Every structure is written in structure tokens, then in C-alpha cells.
PDB file of C-alpha atoms in Angstrom:
ATOM      1  CA  MET A  26      -0.037  -0.103   0.027  1.00 62.00           C
ATOM      2  CA  PRO A  27       2.673   2.750   0.878  1.00 70.00           C
ATOM      3  CA  TYR A  28       3.949   2.208  -2.787  1.00 79.00           C
ATOM      4  CA  VAL A  29       0.838   3.216  -4.274  1.00 87.00           C
ATOM      5  CA  PHE A  30       0.423   6.334  -1.914  1.00 89.00           C
ATOM      6  CA  GLN A  31       3.950   7.514  -3.154  1.00 90.00           C
ATOM      7  CA  LEU A  32       2.908   6.804  -6.616  1.00 88.00           C
ATOM      8  CA  PHE A  33      -0.384   8.852  -6.138  1.00 89.00           C
ATOM      9  CA  ALA A  34       1.645  11.551  -4.481  1.00 90.00           C
ATOM     10  CA  ALA A  35       4.210  11.785  -7.207  1.00 89.00           C
ATOM     11  CA  LEU A  36       1.652  12.127  -9.817  1.00 88.00           C
ATOM     12  CA  LEU A  37       0.015  14.819  -8.199  1.00 89.00           C
ATOM     13  CA  GLU A  38       3.150  16.626  -7.882  1.00 88.00           C
ATOM     14  CA  ALA A  39       3.632  16.362 -11.338  1.00 87.00           C
ATOM     15  CA  ASP A  40       0.057  17.753 -12.135  1.00 83.00           C
ATOM     16  CA  SER A  41       0.107  21.214 -12.800  1.00 74.00           C
ATOM     17  CA  SER A  42      -3.561  21.810 -12.611  1.00 78.00           C
ATOM     18  CA  ALA A  43      -5.260  23.874  -9.820  1.00 75.00           C
ATOM     19  CA  ASN A  44      -7.757  21.307  -8.805  1.00 83.00           C
ATOM     20  CA  VAL A  45      -7.255  17.991  -7.454  1.00 81.00           C
ATOM     21  CA  PRO A  46      -8.307  15.810 -10.466  1.00 79.00           C
ATOM     22  CA  GLN A  47     -11.421  13.894 -10.480  1.00 79.00           C
ATOM     23  CA  GLN A  48     -10.299  10.414 -10.144  1.00 78.00           C
ATOM     24  CA  PHE A  49      -8.479  11.567  -6.896  1.00 81.00           C
ATOM     25  CA  GLN A  50     -11.138  13.488  -5.228  1.00 84.00           C
ATOM     26  CA  SER A  51     -12.799  10.385  -3.989  1.00 86.00           C
ATOM     27  CA  LEU A  52      -9.185   9.608  -2.006  1.00 90.00           C
ATOM     28  CA  ILE A  53      -9.711  12.604   0.297  1.00 92.00           C
ATOM     29  CA  GLY A  54     -12.049  11.017   2.767  1.00 93.00           C
ATOM     30  CA  PRO A  55     -10.286   7.583   3.213  1.00 93.00           C
ATOM     31  CA  VAL A  56      -6.735   8.868   3.237  1.00 95.00           C
ATOM     32  CA  LEU A  57      -8.149  11.244   6.476  1.00 95.00           C
ATOM     33  CA  SER A  58      -9.155   8.174   8.092  1.00 93.00           C
ATOM     34  CA  PRO A  59      -7.657   7.153  11.082  1.00 91.00           C
ATOM     35  CA  ASN A  60      -7.662   3.498  10.170  1.00 92.00           C
ATOM     36  CA  LEU A  61      -5.111   3.949   7.465  1.00 93.00           C
ATOM     37  CA  TRP A  62      -2.531   5.772   9.652  1.00 95.00           C
ATOM     38  CA  GLU A  63      -2.454   3.011  12.658  1.00 92.00           C
ATOM     39  CA  GLN A  64       0.302   0.975   9.937  1.00 90.00           C
ATOM     40  CA  ARG A  65       3.069   2.893  10.658  1.00 88.00           C
ATOM     41  CA  GLY A  66       4.695   2.030   7.320  1.00 88.00           C
ATOM     42  CA  ASN A  67       1.787   3.895   5.579  1.00 93.00           C
ATOM     43  CA  VAL A  68       2.537   7.130   7.480  1.00 95.00           C
ATOM     44  CA  PRO A  69       5.892   8.647   5.388  1.00 94.00           C
ATOM     45  CA  ALA A  70       3.734   8.145   2.146  1.00 93.00           C
ATOM     46  CA  LEU A  71       0.254   9.407   3.191  1.00 96.00           C
ATOM     47  CA  VAL A  72       2.091  12.399   4.669  1.00 96.00           C
ATOM     48  CA  ARG A  73       3.609  12.830   1.323  1.00 95.00           C
ATOM     49  CA  LEU A  74       0.089  12.130  -0.321  1.00 95.00           C
ATOM     50  CA  LEU A  75      -1.611  15.080   1.980  1.00 96.00           C
ATOM     51  CA  GLN A  76       1.106  17.388   1.103  1.00 96.00           C
ATOM     52  CA  ALA A  77       0.240  17.080  -2.536  1.00 93.00           C
ATOM     53  CA  MET A  78      -3.671  17.007  -2.046  1.00 93.00           C
ATOM     54  CA  LEU A  79      -3.865  20.018   0.423  1.00 95.00           C
ATOM     55  CA  PRO A  80      -2.693  22.895  -1.754  1.00 93.00           C
ATOM     56  CA  ARG A  81      -5.527  22.102  -4.354  1.00 92.00           C
ATOM     57  CA  ALA A  82      -8.181  20.588  -1.813  1.00 93.00           C
ATOM     58  CA  ALA A  83      -8.094  23.183   0.899  1.00 94.00           C
ATOM     59  CA  SER A  84     -11.124  25.059   0.200  1.00 92.00           C
ATOM     60  CA  SER A  85     -13.453  21.724  -0.115  1.00 92.00           C
ATOM     61  CA  ILE A  86     -11.961  20.400   2.989  1.00 95.00           C
ATOM     62  CA  VAL A  87     -12.962  23.480   4.716  1.00 95.00           C
ATOM     63  CA  GLN A  88     -16.344  23.305   3.329  1.00 94.00           C
ATOM     64  CA  ASN A  89     -16.683  19.685   4.105  1.00 93.00           C
ATOM     65  CA  LYS A  90     -15.633  20.476   7.671  1.00 95.00           C
ATOM     66  CA  GLN A  91     -12.524  18.027   7.389  1.00 96.00           C
ATOM     67  CA  LEU A  92      -9.922  20.614   8.813  1.00 97.00           C
ATOM     68  CA  GLU A  93     -10.273  19.080  12.119  1.00 97.00           C
ATOM     69  CA  SER A  94      -9.381  15.602  10.917  1.00 97.00           C
ATOM     70  CA  VAL A  95      -6.200  17.103   9.305  1.00 98.00           C
ATOM     71  CA  LEU A  96      -5.168  18.601  12.685  1.00 98.00           C
ATOM     72  CA  GLY A  97      -6.061  15.836  14.178  1.00 97.00           C
ATOM     73  CA  LEU A  98      -3.422  13.744  12.262  1.00 98.00           C
ATOM     74  CA  PHE A  99      -1.137  16.129  13.012  1.00 98.00           C
ATOM     75  CA  GLN A 100      -1.945  15.594  17.042  1.00 97.00           C
ATOM     76  CA  LYS A 101      -1.471  11.704  16.675  1.00 97.00           C
ATOM     77  CA  LEU A 102       1.689  11.839  14.608  1.00 97.00           C
ATOM     78  CA  VAL A 103       3.574  14.491  17.006  1.00 97.00           C
ATOM     79  CA  SER A 104       2.638  12.437  19.963  1.00 96.00           C
ATOM     80  CA  SER A 105       5.049   9.811  18.798  1.00 95.00           C
ATOM     81  CA  LYS A 106       9.043  10.095  18.417  1.00 95.00           C
ATOM     82  CA  LEU A 107       8.923   7.961  15.278  1.00 94.00           C
ATOM     83  CA  HIS A 108       6.255  10.017  13.640  1.00 96.00           C
ATOM     84  CA  GLU A 109       7.181  13.669  15.020  1.00 97.00           C
ATOM     85  CA  SER A 110       9.114  15.119  12.144  1.00 97.00           C
ATOM     86  CA  TYR A 111       5.963  14.035   9.492  1.00 97.00           C
ATOM     87  CA  ALA A 112       3.866  15.652  12.108  1.00 98.00           C
ATOM     88  CA  PHE A 113       5.313  19.066  11.079  1.00 98.00           C
ATOM     89  CA  ASP A 114       5.607  18.345   7.541  1.00 97.00           C
ATOM     90  CA  LEU A 115       1.909  18.169   7.810  1.00 98.00           C
ATOM     91  CA  LEU A 116       1.606  21.216   9.806  1.00 98.00           C
ATOM     92  CA  GLU A 117       3.508  23.029   7.753  1.00 98.00           C
ATOM     93  CA  ILE A 118       1.481  22.424   4.698  1.00 97.00           C
ATOM     94  CA  VAL A 119      -1.649  23.118   6.509  1.00 98.00           C
ATOM     95  CA  VAL A 120      -0.353  26.759   7.663  1.00 98.00           C
ATOM     96  CA  GLU A 121       0.910  27.379   3.875  1.00 97.00           C
ATOM     97  CA  VAL A 122      -2.671  26.227   2.199  1.00 96.00           C
ATOM     98  CA  PHE A 123      -5.213  27.125   4.668  1.00 97.00           C
ATOM     99  CA  PRO A 124      -6.131  30.833   5.480  1.00 96.00           C
ATOM    100  CA  LEU A 125      -5.316  31.971   8.564  1.00 97.00           C
ATOM    101  CA  PRO A 126      -9.237  32.797   9.671  1.00 96.00           C
ATOM    102  CA  SER A 127      -9.780  28.674   8.880  1.00 97.00           C
ATOM    103  CA  LEU A 128      -6.933  28.082  11.790  1.00 98.00           C
ATOM    104  CA  GLU A 129      -7.681  30.961  13.995  1.00 97.00           C
ATOM    105  CA  SER A 130      -9.585  28.848  16.551  1.00 97.00           C
ATOM    106  CA  TYR A 131      -7.134  26.105  16.641  1.00 98.00           C
ATOM    107  CA  TRP A 132      -3.704  27.827  17.253  1.00 98.00           C
ATOM    108  CA  VAL A 133      -3.737  27.806  21.099  1.00 98.00           C
ATOM    109  CA  SER A 134      -4.189  23.996  20.951  1.00 98.00           C
ATOM    110  CA  ILE A 135      -1.631  23.516  18.027  1.00 98.00           C
ATOM    111  CA  LEU A 136       1.277  25.255  20.421  1.00 98.00           C
ATOM    112  CA  GLN A 137      -0.107  23.905  23.572  1.00 98.00           C
ATOM    113  CA  ILE A 138       0.334  20.484  22.104  1.00 98.00           C
ATOM    114  CA  MET A 139       3.859  21.153  21.058  1.00 98.00           C
ATOM    115  CA  LEU A 140       5.163  22.626  24.333  1.00 98.00           C
ATOM    116  CA  MET A 141       3.407  19.668  26.149  1.00 97.00           C
ATOM    117  CA  ARG A 142       5.787  17.219  24.121  1.00 96.00           C
ATOM    118  CA  LEU A 143       8.737  19.541  24.831  1.00 96.00           C
ATOM    119  CA  GLN A 144       8.399  19.398  28.210  1.00 95.00           C
ATOM    120  CA  ASN A 145       7.398  15.895  28.928  1.00 94.00           C
ATOM    121  CA  SER A 146       9.232  13.809  26.174  1.00 93.00           C
ATOM    122  CA  GLU A 147      11.783  16.277  24.403  1.00 94.00           C
ATOM    123  CA  THR A 148      13.848  14.855  21.679  1.00 96.00           C
ATOM    124  CA  GLN A 149      16.352  16.536  19.211  1.00 96.00           C
ATOM    125  CA  THR A 150      14.483  15.958  16.073  1.00 96.00           C
ATOM    126  CA  LEU A 151      11.187  17.898  18.154  1.00 97.00           C
ATOM    127  CA  LYS A 152      13.140  20.502  19.147  1.00 97.00           C
ATOM    128  CA  ASN A 153      14.548  21.336  15.550  1.00 98.00           C
ATOM    129  CA  ARG A 154      11.378  21.014  14.088  1.00 98.00           C
ATOM    130  CA  PHE A 155       9.764  23.229  16.973  1.00 98.00           C
ATOM    131  CA  VAL A 156      12.166  26.015  16.115  1.00 98.00           C
ATOM    132  CA  ARG A 157      11.836  25.453  12.550  1.00 98.00           C
ATOM    133  CA  PHE A 158       8.197  25.848  12.605  1.00 98.00           C
ATOM    134  CA  PHE A 159       8.817  28.969  14.462  1.00 98.00           C
ATOM    135  CA  HIS A 160      10.665  30.447  11.741  1.00 98.00           C
ATOM    136  CA  PHE A 161       8.017  29.274   9.393  1.00 98.00           C
ATOM    137  CA  ILE A 162       5.442  31.065  11.053  1.00 98.00           C
ATOM    138  CA  SER A 163       7.476  34.125  11.762  1.00 98.00           C
ATOM    139  CA  ALA A 164       8.589  34.237   8.135  1.00 98.00           C
ATOM    140  CA  ARG A 165       4.958  34.324   6.766  1.00 98.00           C
ATOM    141  CA  GLN A 166       3.922  38.002   7.397  1.00 97.00           C
ATOM    142  CA  ASP A 167       2.368  38.009   3.983  1.00 96.00           C
ATOM    143  CA  GLN A 168      -0.310  35.553   5.150  1.00 97.00           C
ATOM    144  CA  GLY A 169      -0.946  37.627   8.492  1.00 97.00           C
ATOM    145  CA  TYR A 170       1.485  35.497  10.676  1.00 98.00           C
ATOM    146  CA  GLY A 171       4.848  36.590  11.844  1.00 98.00           C
ATOM    147  CA  ALA A 172       6.824  36.752  15.074  1.00 98.00           C
ATOM    148  CA  ASP A 173       4.140  38.981  16.775  1.00 98.00           C
ATOM    149  CA  PHE A 174       1.464  36.603  16.009  1.00 98.00           C
ATOM    150  CA  TYR A 175       3.210  33.787  17.140  1.00 98.00           C
ATOM    151  CA  ILE A 176       4.190  35.817  20.664  1.00 98.00           C
ATOM    152  CA  ALA A 177       0.385  36.590  20.867  1.00 98.00           C
ATOM    153  CA  VAL A 178      -0.618  32.902  20.746  1.00 98.00           C
ATOM    154  CA  THR A 179       1.972  31.830  23.213  1.00 98.00           C
ATOM    155  CA  ASP A 180       0.619  34.558  25.492  1.00 98.00           C
ATOM    156  CA  ARG A 181      -2.591  33.154  25.797  1.00 98.00           C
ATOM    157  CA  ILE A 182      -1.022  29.827  26.910  1.00 98.00           C
ATOM    158  CA  GLN A 183       1.058  31.505  29.366  1.00 97.00           C
ATOM    159  CA  GLN A 184       1.730  35.254  29.457  1.00 98.00           C
ATOM    160  CA  ASP A 185       5.605  35.855  28.505  1.00 97.00           C
ATOM    161  CA  VAL A 186       6.134  32.433  27.995  1.00 97.00           C
ATOM    162  CA  PHE A 187       7.755  33.239  24.770  1.00 98.00           C
ATOM    163  CA  ARG A 188      10.707  35.094  26.467  1.00 98.00           C
ATOM    164  CA  ASN A 189      12.154  31.791  27.718  1.00 97.00           C
ATOM    165  CA  LEU A 190      11.400  29.754  24.629  1.00 98.00           C
ATOM    166  CA  TYR A 191      13.327  32.106  22.368  1.00 98.00           C
ATOM    167  CA  LEU A 192      16.318  32.900  24.694  1.00 97.00           C
ATOM    168  CA  HIS A 193      17.014  29.193  25.865  1.00 97.00           C
ATOM    169  CA  ILE A 194      15.476  26.808  22.689  1.00 98.00           C
ATOM    170  CA  ILE A 195      14.981  28.905  19.555  1.00 98.00           C
ATOM    171  CA  LEU A 196      18.131  31.126  19.343  1.00 98.00           C
ATOM    172  CA  PRO A 197      20.456  28.219  20.552  1.00 97.00           C
ATOM    173  CA  THR A 198      18.725  25.671  18.164  1.00 98.00           C
ATOM    174  CA  THR A 199      18.464  27.941  15.250  1.00 98.00           C
ATOM    175  CA  ALA A 200      22.471  28.432  15.740  1.00 96.00           C
ATOM    176  CA  SER A 201      22.622  24.656  15.062  1.00 95.00           C
ATOM    177  CA  PHE A 202      20.763  24.470  11.666  1.00 96.00           C
ATOM    178  CA  ALA A 203      22.844  22.798   9.362  1.00 94.00           C
ATOM    179  CA  ARG A 204      20.392  22.055   6.202  1.00 94.00           C
ATOM    180  CA  PRO A 205      20.512  24.867   3.802  1.00 94.00           C
ATOM    181  CA  ALA A 206      16.642  25.339   3.505  1.00 95.00           C
ATOM    182  CA  ASP A 207      16.495  25.320   7.173  1.00 96.00           C
ATOM    183  CA  ARG A 208      18.918  27.910   7.452  1.00 97.00           C
ATOM    184  CA  LYS A 209      17.640  30.119   4.638  1.00 97.00           C
ATOM    185  CA  LEU A 210      14.159  29.919   6.257  1.00 98.00           C
ATOM    186  CA  ALA A 211      15.849  31.114   9.330  1.00 98.00           C
ATOM    187  CA  VAL A 212      17.435  33.958   7.539  1.00 98.00           C
ATOM    188  CA  VAL A 213      14.056  35.121   5.969  1.00 98.00           C
ATOM    189  CA  SER A 214      12.499  34.633   9.371  1.00 98.00           C
ATOM    190  CA  LEU A 215      15.000  36.687  11.610  1.00 98.00           C
ATOM    191  CA  THR A 216      15.249  39.360   8.889  1.00 98.00           C
ATOM    192  CA  LYS A 217      11.318  40.029   8.819  1.00 98.00           C
ATOM    193  CA  LEU A 218      11.404  39.714  12.591  1.00 98.00           C
ATOM    194  CA  CYS A 219      14.315  42.449  12.939  1.00 98.00           C
ATOM    195  CA  ALA A 220      12.615  44.781  10.063  1.00 98.00           C
ATOM    196  CA  ASP A 221       9.064  44.325  11.304  1.00 98.00           C
ATOM    197  CA  SER A 222       8.283  43.321  14.813  1.00 98.00           C
ATOM    198  CA  GLU A 223       6.932  45.585  17.498  1.00 98.00           C
ATOM    199  CA  ALA A 224       7.230  43.121  20.206  1.00 98.00           C
ATOM    200  CA  PHE A 225      10.983  43.096  19.722  1.00 98.00           C
ATOM    201  CA  VAL A 226      11.241  46.877  19.746  1.00 97.00           C
ATOM    202  CA  THR A 227       8.839  47.745  22.547  1.00 97.00           C
ATOM    203  CA  ARG A 228       8.544  44.577  24.621  1.00 97.00           C
ATOM    204  CA  TYR A 229      11.781  42.547  24.224  1.00 97.00           C
ATOM    205  CA  PRO A 230      14.218  45.498  23.009  1.00 97.00           C
ATOM    206  CA  LYS A 231      17.373  43.259  24.178  1.00 96.00           C
ATOM    207  CA  GLY A 232      16.171  40.450  22.031  1.00 97.00           C
ATOM    208  CA  TRP A 233      16.437  42.649  18.900  1.00 98.00           C
ATOM    209  CA  PRO A 234      20.279  42.708  19.006  1.00 98.00           C
ATOM    210  CA  HIS A 235      20.528  39.111  19.866  1.00 98.00           C
ATOM    211  CA  SER A 236      18.063  38.216  16.707  1.00 98.00           C
ATOM    212  CA  CYS A 237      20.183  40.350  14.436  1.00 98.00           C
ATOM    213  CA  ASN A 238      23.613  38.514  15.745  1.00 98.00           C
ATOM    214  CA  ALA A 239      21.686  35.450  14.948  1.00 98.00           C
ATOM    215  CA  LEU A 240      20.883  36.520  11.638  1.00 98.00           C
ATOM    216  CA  LEU A 241      24.388  37.312  10.807  1.00 98.00           C
ATOM    217  CA  LYS A 242      25.645  34.036  11.742  1.00 97.00           C
ATOM    218  CA  GLN A 243      23.566  32.205   9.777  1.00 97.00           C
ATOM    219  CA  LEU A 244      24.436  34.419   6.964  1.00 96.00           C
ATOM    220  CA  GLU A 245      28.413  34.552   7.785  1.00 94.00           C
ATOM    221  CA  GLU A 246      29.178  31.609   9.394  1.00 89.00           C
ATOM    222  CA  PRO A 247      29.225  27.726   8.558  1.00 81.00           C
ATOM    223  CA  PRO A 248      27.014  25.487  10.315  1.00 75.00           C
ATOM    224  CA  ILE A 249      28.292  24.300  13.902  1.00 65.00           C
ATOM    225  CA  PRO A 250      29.254  20.739  13.563  1.00 59.00           C
ATOM    226  CA  THR A 251      26.965  18.209  15.399  1.00 54.00           C
ATOM    227  CA  LYS A 252      26.992  15.002  17.004  1.00 54.00           C
ATOM    228  CA  GLN A 253      24.832  12.519  14.933  1.00 46.00           C
ATOM    229  CA  ASP A 254      22.316  12.483  17.526  1.00 43.00           C
ATOM    230  CA  ASP A 255      21.700  16.131  17.199  1.00 44.00           C
ATOM    231  CA  VAL A 256      20.803  15.960  13.085  1.00 43.00           C
ATOM    232  CA  ILE A 257      17.337  16.024  11.847  1.00 46.00           C
ATOM    233  CA  MET A 258      17.706  12.772   9.941  1.00 46.00           C
ATOM    234  CA  ASP A 259      16.444  12.728   6.405  1.00 47.00           C
ATOM    235  CA  HIS A 260      13.233  10.860   6.629  1.00 56.00           C
ATOM    236  CA  ASP A 261      13.249  10.621   2.953  1.00 45.00           C
ATOM    237  CA  VAL A 262      14.892   7.324   2.920  1.00 43.00           C
ATOM    238  CA  GLU A 263      14.411   3.888   3.963  1.00 44.00           C
ATOM    239  CA  ASP A 264      13.989   3.545   7.788  1.00 50.00           C
ATOM    240  CA  ALA A 265      14.083   0.438   9.417  1.00 47.00           C
ATOM    241  CA  ALA A 266      11.962   1.621  12.171  1.00 53.00           C
ATOM    242  CA  PHE A 267       9.123   1.688   9.843  1.00 50.00           C
ATOM    243  CA  GLY A 268       9.384  -2.000   9.459  1.00 51.00           C
ATOM    244  CA  VAL A 269       9.057  -4.007   5.955  1.00 46.00           C
ATOM    245  CA  GLY A 270       5.863  -1.795   5.439  1.00 52.00           C
ATOM    246  CA  PHE A 271       7.441   1.089   3.880  1.00 51.00           C
ATOM    247  CA  THR A 272      10.284   1.406   1.376  1.00 58.00           C
ATOM    248  CA  MET A 273      11.302   4.887  -0.326  1.00 63.00           C
ATOM    249  CA  LEU A 274      10.656   4.507  -4.166  1.00 58.00           C
ATOM    250  CA  GLN A 275      13.865   6.251  -5.124  1.00 57.00           C
ATOM    251  CA  THR A 276      12.515   7.026  -8.820  1.00 54.00           C
ATOM    252  CA  VAL A 277      10.107   9.273  -7.278  1.00 62.00           C
ATOM    253  CA  LYS A 278      11.979  10.584  -4.342  1.00 69.00           C
ATOM    254  CA  LYS A 279      10.800  14.352  -3.245  1.00 74.00           C
ATOM    255  CA  PRO A 280      13.311  16.809  -3.544  1.00 69.00           C
ATOM    256  CA  GLU A 281      13.911  19.084  -0.532  1.00 77.00           C
ATOM    257  CA  ALA A 282      11.638  21.834  -0.445  1.00 81.00           C
ATOM    258  CA  ASP A 283      12.374  25.547  -0.160  1.00 89.00           C
ATOM    259  CA  ALA A 284       9.943  27.468   1.289  1.00 90.00           C
ATOM    260  CA  PHE A 285      10.907  30.647  -0.392  1.00 95.00           C
ATOM    261  CA  PRO A 286      12.271  29.650  -4.092  1.00 93.00           C
ATOM    262  CA  GLU A 287      11.960  32.957  -5.383  1.00 96.00           C
ATOM    263  CA  ILE A 288      14.656  34.321  -2.874  1.00 97.00           C
ATOM    264  CA  LYS A 289      17.899  33.406  -5.081  1.00 95.00           C
ATOM    265  CA  ASP A 290      20.408  35.689  -3.511  1.00 96.00           C
ATOM    266  CA  ILE A 291      19.760  35.729   0.150  1.00 97.00           C
ATOM    267  CA  ARG A 292      22.206  38.415   0.956  1.00 96.00           C
ATOM    268  CA  LYS A 293      20.739  40.858  -1.240  1.00 96.00           C
ATOM    269  CA  TRP A 294      17.502  39.960  -0.096  1.00 98.00           C
ATOM    270  CA  VAL A 295      18.220  40.536   3.355  1.00 98.00           C
ATOM    271  CA  GLY A 296      19.977  43.979   2.716  1.00 97.00           C
ATOM    272  CA  GLN A 297      17.049  44.930   0.372  1.00 97.00           C
ATOM    273  CA  TYR A 298      14.574  43.926   2.733  1.00 98.00           C
ATOM    274  CA  LEU A 299      15.998  45.800   6.015  1.00 98.00           C
ATOM    275  CA  ARG A 300      16.835  48.859   3.841  1.00 97.00           C
ATOM    276  CA  ASP A 301      12.930  49.190   2.638  1.00 98.00           C
ATOM    277  CA  ALA A 302      11.891  48.551   6.254  1.00 98.00           C
ATOM    278  CA  ASP A 303      13.922  51.179   7.615  1.00 97.00           C
ATOM    279  CA  THR A 304      12.284  53.561   4.920  1.00 97.00           C
ATOM    280  CA  ARG A 305       8.830  52.297   6.261  1.00 97.00           C
ATOM    281  CA  HIS A 306       9.455  52.601   9.929  1.00 97.00           C
ATOM    282  CA  GLY A 307      11.131  56.137   9.755  1.00 97.00           C
ATOM    283  CA  GLY A 308      14.883  55.233   9.944  1.00 97.00           C
ATOM    284  CA  ARG A 309      14.230  52.859  13.043  1.00 97.00           C
ATOM    285  CA  ILE A 310      16.337  50.082  11.619  1.00 97.00           C
ATOM    286  CA  GLY A 311      19.349  52.351  11.101  1.00 96.00           C
ATOM    287  CA  LYS A 312      18.762  53.734  14.651  1.00 97.00           C
ATOM    288  CA  LEU A 313      18.588  50.392  16.417  1.00 97.00           C
ATOM    289  CA  VAL A 314      21.681  49.173  14.366  1.00 97.00           C
ATOM    290  CA  ASN A 315      23.905  52.130  15.406  1.00 96.00           C
ATOM    291  CA  GLU A 316      22.321  51.778  19.172  1.00 97.00           C
ATOM    292  CA  THR A 317      22.235  48.170  20.014  1.00 97.00           C
ATOM    293  CA  LEU A 318      24.900  46.274  17.834  1.00 97.00           C
ATOM    294  CA  GLY A 319      28.549  45.782  18.479  1.00 97.00           C
ATOM    295  CA  ASP A 320      31.076  47.234  15.990  1.00 97.00           C
ATOM    296  CA  ASP A 321      31.574  44.250  13.991  1.00 96.00           C
ATOM    297  CA  ALA A 322      27.905  43.417  13.613  1.00 97.00           C
ATOM    298  CA  LYS A 323      27.102  46.959  12.547  1.00 97.00           C
ATOM    299  CA  LYS A 324      29.707  46.858   9.913  1.00 96.00           C
ATOM    300  CA  VAL A 325      28.863  43.566   8.568  1.00 96.00           C
ATOM    301  CA  LEU A 326      24.932  44.833   8.496  1.00 96.00           C
ATOM    302  CA  THR A 327      25.546  48.050   7.192  1.00 95.00           C
ATOM    303  CA  ALA A 328      27.301  46.373   4.435  1.00 95.00           C
ATOM    304  CA  TYR A 329      24.199  44.149   3.539  1.00 95.00           C
ATOM    305  CA  MET A 330      21.979  47.517   3.645  1.00 94.00           C
ATOM    306  CA  GLN A 331      24.199  48.916   1.093  1.00 92.00           C
ATOM    307  CA  LEU A 332      24.042  46.041  -1.650  1.00 84.00           C
TER     308      LEU A 332
END
């Protein structure tokens, strides 16, 4: 069965039509059925199939009141150390394709589930994916998200809990990102945070230079060498943990996703974005750079803004 799901996903990925083809429409309900997800060998292929389906079926899923079923799959997967990375793969595509108003009532529960897992049974993979997800939200200001949105949701869980999360989990884990796609996502996120977050200017002013320095480290320094246990393993390979029920079909292997493929020259983009933000905010960025950064960081960031 996993072979079939992988082939279905590959066919959908290769189809450029805006809607789910008619022959796949009838699969949406069964794919969301919890029964299929009980066999652990099905999970990688089912997540990939949903990643291909959801961008074209989002409106019908909302109309048919199936969004809770999708989010229920996230909750099921994130509760397992074996499946936690797939849970975030699923959640990221949900955020990408469903409009914010459709998800508004679920956000507190989503983050509560993550924080409970971090507190009760943290793994390095979980922590890395949790931090990547923060950057995924922080970078999506065009959809109504951003760092300030994330902070507001965490305040609804526990007032000011974000402060410790940011200093002790998000910033240190970001520094250990090794994958190019994760590092690029962090750069986009930190750039937009430094450029536009009101919370980091008024509420967490000391966090602004920390964020700016973290941004420069992503741009200027190579990844920090990690122990094998600290690496997010590529789960698009055959994994014995899934048993004989799952084998990756190498001929239809999915390439690593780039959340911002339109950004080609990341350094030039950072400089342009900060320069534009400085204009939007009446010179605020330049003032913060001059008042809060050390000489070396100030020199490097100023050079970016002049690209």
C-alpha cells in the first residue's frame, strides 16, 4: 500500500492543475481516516500524499468540515517520537495553504500540544522541528502571521512564556541548523523579525540585537558541527523503524522543499528588505543598528544594507 500512496503523490506533484483531479477526489476522505494511519509503514507516504493534495483541496476540506480531521492527524503523529517530524511536515503545509481565519480557533491548541511534548518527552528532532516551525510562522507575514502573531498566541497559553522559549530554545537551536533550506528559512524569519516586529522593539528590546546577531551568524558562519544524535535525519530514505511496510521509491523521491524559492540571492534580499523596512519605519532599523549592535556586527549589517 505505501508504494501506491507514493505513486499517487508523485502523480499529483507532476500535475500542474489547480484542483485535485477528479479521479483523486474520492481519496480525500479515506486518506483522512485514522485507520490508514495505524500501520506505521503508511505514514511517510500518506503525509507526502496529503502534502500534494492539500494545496488543491483546501477549500473543499474547509467546506466539508474536514480540517479538524487533518489537524487530528498532526496531533496523532506528533505524540510519537517515530512520527514527530512527519507531524511538522503536515502542519507546515496546513499553514501554507489554509487561510489564517480557518485556523484561528486552533492555534492555542496546536502550540499547547507542541509545548507539552517538549516538556514531557523532548527529542533533538522535536526541538529542531519546533524551532523550524517558529521560523516558518515568523517568515509568513504576507499571510497574516509573523513573530508578533506567534508571541500573541503563546501569551494566550501563558503570559510571557515566549521570552524563555526564545532565549533558551529558539536562538540556540537556530544556531545549530545545518540543512540549507532550514538556514535559509531562519534567515528570512530573522530578517522579517528584525525589520517589522513591534514586540522586539517595545517589549523585548534586548532581543533585537540577539536576533540580529543570530541572523548574521546564519549568513556569515558555516553550520556548527553536530553530533550524529543532533542531526534531523532525512526521513525520505528507507527507515528500518517503519518495518517492512515502507520502502522509499527512489525513482519518485521528493526533492527537499525550499519555502522561498523566489529568493535567489539571500544576502542581497536581506539588505534590500532591511533597507525598505528602514524607510517604512522612519529610520528605525538604522537607529537600532547604531545603538544596539557591536562594531563588527554593525559594519557587516550596514554593508548588507548597501548591496
